[in-house]
Short mmCIF file of C-alpha atoms in Angstrom, two decimals:
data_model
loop_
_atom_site.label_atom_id
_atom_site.label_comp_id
_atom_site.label_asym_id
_atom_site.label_seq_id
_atom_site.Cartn_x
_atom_site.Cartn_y
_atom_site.Cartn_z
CA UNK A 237 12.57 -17.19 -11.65
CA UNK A 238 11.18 -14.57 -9.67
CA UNK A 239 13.05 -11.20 -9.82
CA UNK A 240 14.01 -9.84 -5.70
CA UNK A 241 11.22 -8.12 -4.57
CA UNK A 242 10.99 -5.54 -1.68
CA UNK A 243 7.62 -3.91 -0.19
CA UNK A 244 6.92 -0.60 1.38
CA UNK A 245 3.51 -0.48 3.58
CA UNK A 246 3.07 3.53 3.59
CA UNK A 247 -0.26 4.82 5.87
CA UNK A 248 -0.54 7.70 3.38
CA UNK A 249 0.51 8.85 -0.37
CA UNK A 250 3.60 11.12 0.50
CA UNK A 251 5.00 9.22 3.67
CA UNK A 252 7.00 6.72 1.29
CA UNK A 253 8.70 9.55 -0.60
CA UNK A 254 9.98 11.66 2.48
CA UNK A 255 10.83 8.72 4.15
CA UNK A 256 11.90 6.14 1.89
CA UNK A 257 12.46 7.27 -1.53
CA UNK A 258 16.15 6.92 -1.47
CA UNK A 259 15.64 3.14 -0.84
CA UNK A 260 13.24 2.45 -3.00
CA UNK A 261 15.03 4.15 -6.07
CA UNK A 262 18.05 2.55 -4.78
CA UNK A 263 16.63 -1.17 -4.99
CA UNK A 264 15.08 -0.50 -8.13
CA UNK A 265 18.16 0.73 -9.70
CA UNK A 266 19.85 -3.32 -8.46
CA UNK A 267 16.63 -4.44 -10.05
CA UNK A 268 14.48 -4.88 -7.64
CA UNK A 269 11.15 -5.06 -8.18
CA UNK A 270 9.65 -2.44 -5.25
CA UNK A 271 5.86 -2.50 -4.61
CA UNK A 272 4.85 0.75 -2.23
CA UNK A 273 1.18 0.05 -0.44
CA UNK A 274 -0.88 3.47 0.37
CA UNK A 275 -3.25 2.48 2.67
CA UNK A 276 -4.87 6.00 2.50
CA UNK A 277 -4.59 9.38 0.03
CA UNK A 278 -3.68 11.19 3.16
CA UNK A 279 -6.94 13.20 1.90
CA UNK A 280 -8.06 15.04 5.53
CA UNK A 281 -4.76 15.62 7.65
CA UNK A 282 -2.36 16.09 5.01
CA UNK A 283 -3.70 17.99 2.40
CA UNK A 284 -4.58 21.75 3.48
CA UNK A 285 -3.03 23.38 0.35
CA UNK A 286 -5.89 21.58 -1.96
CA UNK A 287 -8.70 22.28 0.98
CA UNK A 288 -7.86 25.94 0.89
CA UNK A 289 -8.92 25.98 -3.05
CA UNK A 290 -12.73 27.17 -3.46
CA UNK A 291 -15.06 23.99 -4.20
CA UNK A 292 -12.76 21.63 -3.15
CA UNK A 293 -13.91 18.44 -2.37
CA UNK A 294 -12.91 14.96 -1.08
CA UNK A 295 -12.78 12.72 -4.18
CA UNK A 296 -11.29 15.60 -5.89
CA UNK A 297 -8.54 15.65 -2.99
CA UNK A 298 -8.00 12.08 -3.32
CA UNK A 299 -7.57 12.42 -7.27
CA UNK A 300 -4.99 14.75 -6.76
CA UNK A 301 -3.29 13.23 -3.91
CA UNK A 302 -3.37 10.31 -6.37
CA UNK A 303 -1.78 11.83 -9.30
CA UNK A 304 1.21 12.85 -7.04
CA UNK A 305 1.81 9.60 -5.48
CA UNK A 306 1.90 7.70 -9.00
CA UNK A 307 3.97 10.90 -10.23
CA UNK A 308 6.77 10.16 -7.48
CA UNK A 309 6.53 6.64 -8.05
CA UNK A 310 7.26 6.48 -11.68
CA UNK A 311 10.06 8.85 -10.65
CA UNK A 312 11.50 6.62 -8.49
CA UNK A 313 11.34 3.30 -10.28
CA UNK A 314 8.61 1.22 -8.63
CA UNK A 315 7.09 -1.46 -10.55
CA UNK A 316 3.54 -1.50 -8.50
CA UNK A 317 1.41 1.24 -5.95
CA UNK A 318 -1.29 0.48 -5.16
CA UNK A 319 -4.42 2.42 -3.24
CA UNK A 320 -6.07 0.88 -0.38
CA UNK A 321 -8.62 3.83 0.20
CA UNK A 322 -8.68 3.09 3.97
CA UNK A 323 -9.75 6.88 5.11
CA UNK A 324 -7.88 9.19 6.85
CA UNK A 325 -8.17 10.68 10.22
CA UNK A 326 -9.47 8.34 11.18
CA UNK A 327 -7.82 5.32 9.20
CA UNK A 328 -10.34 2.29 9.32
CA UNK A 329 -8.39 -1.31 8.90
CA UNK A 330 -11.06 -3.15 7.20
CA UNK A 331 -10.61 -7.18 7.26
CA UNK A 332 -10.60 -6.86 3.24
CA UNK A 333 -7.84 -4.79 3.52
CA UNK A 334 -6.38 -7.31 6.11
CA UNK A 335 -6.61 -10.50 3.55
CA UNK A 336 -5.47 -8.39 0.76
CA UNK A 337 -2.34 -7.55 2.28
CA UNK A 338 -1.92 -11.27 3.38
CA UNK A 339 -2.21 -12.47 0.20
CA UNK A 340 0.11 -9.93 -1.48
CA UNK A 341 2.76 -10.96 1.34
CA UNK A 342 2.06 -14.27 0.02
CA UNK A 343 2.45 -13.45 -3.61
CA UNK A 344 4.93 -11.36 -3.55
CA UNK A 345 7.86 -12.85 -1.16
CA UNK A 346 9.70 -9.40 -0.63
CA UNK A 347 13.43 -9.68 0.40
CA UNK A 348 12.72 -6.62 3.25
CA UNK A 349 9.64 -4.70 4.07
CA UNK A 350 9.69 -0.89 5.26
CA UNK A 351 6.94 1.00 6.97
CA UNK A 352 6.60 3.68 9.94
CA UNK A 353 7.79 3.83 13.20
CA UNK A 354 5.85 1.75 16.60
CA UNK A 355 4.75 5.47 17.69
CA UNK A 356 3.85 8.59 16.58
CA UNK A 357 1.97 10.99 18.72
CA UNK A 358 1.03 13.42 15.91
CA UNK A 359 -0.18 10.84 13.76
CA UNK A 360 -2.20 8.08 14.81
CA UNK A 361 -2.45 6.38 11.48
CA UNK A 362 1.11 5.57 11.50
CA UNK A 363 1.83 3.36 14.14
CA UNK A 364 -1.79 1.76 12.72
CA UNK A 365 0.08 0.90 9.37
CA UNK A 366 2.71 -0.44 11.05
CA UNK A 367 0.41 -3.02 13.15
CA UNK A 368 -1.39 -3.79 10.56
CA UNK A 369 2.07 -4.32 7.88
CA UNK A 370 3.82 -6.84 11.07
CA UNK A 371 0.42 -8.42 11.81
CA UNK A 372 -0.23 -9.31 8.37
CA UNK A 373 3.59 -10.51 7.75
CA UNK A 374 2.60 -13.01 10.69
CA UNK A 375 -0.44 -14.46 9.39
CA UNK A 376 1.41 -14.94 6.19
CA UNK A 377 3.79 -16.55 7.45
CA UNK A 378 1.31 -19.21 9.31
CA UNK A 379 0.69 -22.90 7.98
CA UNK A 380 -2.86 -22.88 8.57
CA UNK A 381 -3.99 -19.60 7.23
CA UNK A 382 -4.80 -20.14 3.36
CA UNK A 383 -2.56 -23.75 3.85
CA UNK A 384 -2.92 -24.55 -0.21
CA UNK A 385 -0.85 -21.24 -0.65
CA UNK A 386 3.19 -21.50 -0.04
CA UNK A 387 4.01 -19.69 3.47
CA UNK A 388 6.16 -16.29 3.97
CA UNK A 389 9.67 -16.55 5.27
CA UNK A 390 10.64 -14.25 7.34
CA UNK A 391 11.52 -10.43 5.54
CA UNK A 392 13.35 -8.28 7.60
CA UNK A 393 11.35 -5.43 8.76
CA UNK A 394 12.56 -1.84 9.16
CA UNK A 395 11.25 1.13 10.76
CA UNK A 396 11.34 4.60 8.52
CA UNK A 397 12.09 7.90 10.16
CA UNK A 398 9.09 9.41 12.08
CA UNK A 399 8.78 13.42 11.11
CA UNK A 400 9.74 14.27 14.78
CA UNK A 401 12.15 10.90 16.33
CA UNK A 402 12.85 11.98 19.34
CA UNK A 403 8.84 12.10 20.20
CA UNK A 404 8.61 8.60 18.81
CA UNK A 405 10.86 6.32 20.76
CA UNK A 406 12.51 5.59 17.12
CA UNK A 407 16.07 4.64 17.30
CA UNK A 408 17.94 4.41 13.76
CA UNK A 409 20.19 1.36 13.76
CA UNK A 410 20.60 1.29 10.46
CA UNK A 411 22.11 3.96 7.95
CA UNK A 412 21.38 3.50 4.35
CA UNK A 413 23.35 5.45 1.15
CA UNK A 414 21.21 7.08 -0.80
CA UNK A 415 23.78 9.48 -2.39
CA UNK A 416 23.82 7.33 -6.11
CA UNK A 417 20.03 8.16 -6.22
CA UNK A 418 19.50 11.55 -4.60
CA UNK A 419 18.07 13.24 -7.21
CA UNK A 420 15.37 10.44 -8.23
CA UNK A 421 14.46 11.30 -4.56
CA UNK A 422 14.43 14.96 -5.03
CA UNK A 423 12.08 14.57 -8.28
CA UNK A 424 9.76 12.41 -6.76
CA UNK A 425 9.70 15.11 -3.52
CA UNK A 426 9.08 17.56 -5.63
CA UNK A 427 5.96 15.73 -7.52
CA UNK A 428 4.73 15.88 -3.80
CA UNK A 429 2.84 19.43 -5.13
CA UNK A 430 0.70 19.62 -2.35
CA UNK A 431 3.13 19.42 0.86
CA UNK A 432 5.98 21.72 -0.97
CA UNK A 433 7.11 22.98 3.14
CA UNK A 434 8.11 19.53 3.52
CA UNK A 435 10.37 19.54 0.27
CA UNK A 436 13.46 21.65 1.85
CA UNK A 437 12.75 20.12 5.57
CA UNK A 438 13.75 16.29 4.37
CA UNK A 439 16.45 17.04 2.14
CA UNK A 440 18.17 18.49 5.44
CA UNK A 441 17.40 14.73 7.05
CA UNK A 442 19.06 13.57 3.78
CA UNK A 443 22.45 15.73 4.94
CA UNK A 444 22.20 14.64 8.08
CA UNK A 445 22.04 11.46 7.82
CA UNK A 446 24.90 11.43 5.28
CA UNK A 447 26.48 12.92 7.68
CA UNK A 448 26.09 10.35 10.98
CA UNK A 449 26.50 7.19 7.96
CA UNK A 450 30.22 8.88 7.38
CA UNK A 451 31.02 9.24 10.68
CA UNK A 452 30.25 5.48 11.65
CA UNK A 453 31.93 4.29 8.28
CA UNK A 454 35.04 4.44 6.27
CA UNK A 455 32.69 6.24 3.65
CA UNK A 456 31.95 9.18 2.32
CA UNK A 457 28.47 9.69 2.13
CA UNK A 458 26.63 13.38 1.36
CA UNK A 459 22.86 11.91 1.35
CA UNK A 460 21.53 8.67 3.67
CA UNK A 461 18.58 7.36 5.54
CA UNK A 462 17.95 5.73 8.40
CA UNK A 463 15.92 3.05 9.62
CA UNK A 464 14.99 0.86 12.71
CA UNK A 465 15.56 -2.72 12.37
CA UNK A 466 12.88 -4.40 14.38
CA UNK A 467 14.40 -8.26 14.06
CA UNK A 468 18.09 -9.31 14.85
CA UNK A 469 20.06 -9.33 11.66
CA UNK A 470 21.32 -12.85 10.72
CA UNK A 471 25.45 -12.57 9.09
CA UNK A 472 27.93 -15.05 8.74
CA UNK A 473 30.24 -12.47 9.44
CA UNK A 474 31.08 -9.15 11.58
CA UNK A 475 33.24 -6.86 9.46
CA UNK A 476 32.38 -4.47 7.16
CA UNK A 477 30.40 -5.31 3.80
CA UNK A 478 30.82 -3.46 0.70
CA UNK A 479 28.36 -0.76 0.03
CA UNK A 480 26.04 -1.85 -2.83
#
C-alpha cells in the first residue's frame, strides 16, 4: 500500500521553506511522504549575497542555492526534491518539464498539492509555477493523455502566502498549526544562508498567523500558516474537527 503522499510545486529553492515549511514538516511528522518540486535555483533574482562574492558565477550560484535547498529539506523531513533547472528571471516552462510533472502527478497521487499564489507583481515566476502546477494536475487527471497510465483524482490545491498579500489578490481561507513543528521550520530557514533578511521577516508571519488561527478557533496557537484554497472543500460535516 502506498504511504499518503502530499506535493509542493515551489518556482524557486527557498520559496517552499518561507512559505510552507511548517506544513511540510508537519505532514511528514503524520508520515507523509512530502515531495517539494524546485522548478528553478532562484540563481538571478534571489541570490545577491553569493553575486556580491568576487568570481562568482552561475553554476557556482546554483550549487550553492542547491546545497541550501537539500539542507532545509532534510531538516524538514521530505522524502524527495527534486531540481527542474527551468532558469530564472526569466523562468522558461519547457514541454519536458511539462510531461515530467504530469507523470509525477501520475505517479505519485498526492493527498493535497501547495504552490504560490494566482499573482505576484514582484515576481513573475510565481504565478508561472502556479499555471504550470494546476495545468499539469488537469492533464493528469485526463483519460486520454497517457490512457495506459491510471488517472489523477482530484488533490486539493492551496495557495501559499505571497511575500507582500495585499499586492497579490491572495485571500487566506485556511489557517494551518504549525506550532508542534516550529523549530524544524526555523532550522530549515536558517539553512536558507543566502537570504538570512528573510529569516526574522517570516517568523513574524509565523506569530501572526498564530495569532488570527486563535482568534477564529477554540485554540491556542503561537505559530500558523495560511493558505488559499482554490477548490470547494468536500465534508460530511460543519463543526469543528480536531486539530491533527
Amino acid at each position: 500500500m502506498q504511504n499518503r503522499t502530499g506535493l509542493v510545486v515551489s518556482a524557486h529553492s527557498a520559496d517552499f521553506v518561507w512559505r510552507a515549511g511548517g506544513a511540510i514538516a508537519a505532514h511528514a511528522r503524520q508520515g507523509y511522504d512530502i515531495t517539494v518540486v524546485c522548478l528553478s535555483f532562484g540563481e538571478r533574482g534571489e541570490s545577491a549575497k553569493l553575486w556580491r562574492k568576487p568570481g562568482m558565477t552561475l553554476e557556482a550560484v546554483k550549487a550553492d542555492r542547491r546545497r541550501e535547498a537539500e539542507n532545509a529539506a532534510r531538516a524538514l523531513g521530505v522524502r524527495d526534491i527534486q531540481f527542474y533547472d527551468l532558469g530564472d528571471y526569466p523562468m522558461q516552462i519547457t514541454t519536458e518539464a511539462f510531461d515530467r510533472l504530469v507523470d509525477l502527478y501520475r505517479a505519485l497521487r498526492p493527498e493535497f498539492m501547495l504552490t504560490h499564489s494566482r499573482q505576484d507583481p514582484y515576481n513573475f515566476d510565481h504565478p508561472m509555477a502556479t499555471e504550470f502546477a494546476q495545468h499539469a494536475r488537469v492533464i493528469a487527471q485526463a483519460h486520454g493523455h497517457k490512457p495506459e497510465v491510471p488517472v489523477l483524482g482530484a488533490p486539493p490545491v492551496y495557495l501559499f502566502e505571497p511575500h507582500q498579500p495585499e499586492q497579490c489578490n491572495w485571500k487566506p481561507n485556511f489557517l494551518l498549526d504549525i506550532g508542534a513543528v516550529w523549530e524544524k521550520k526555523l532550522e530549515a530557514i536558517k539553512c536558507m544562508e543566502g537570504q538570512e533578511h528573510l529569516w526574522e521577516y517570516y517568523t513574524r508571519v509565523a506569530l501572526q498567523r498564530g495569532v488570527q488561527a486563535s482568534r477564529n478557533s477554540d485554540y491556542k496557537i503561537v505559530y500558523g500558516e495560511a493558505y488559499e484554497a482554490v477548490f470547494p472543500h468536500v465534508t460530511g460535516t460543519l463543526g469543528h474537527g480536531a486539530l491533527a
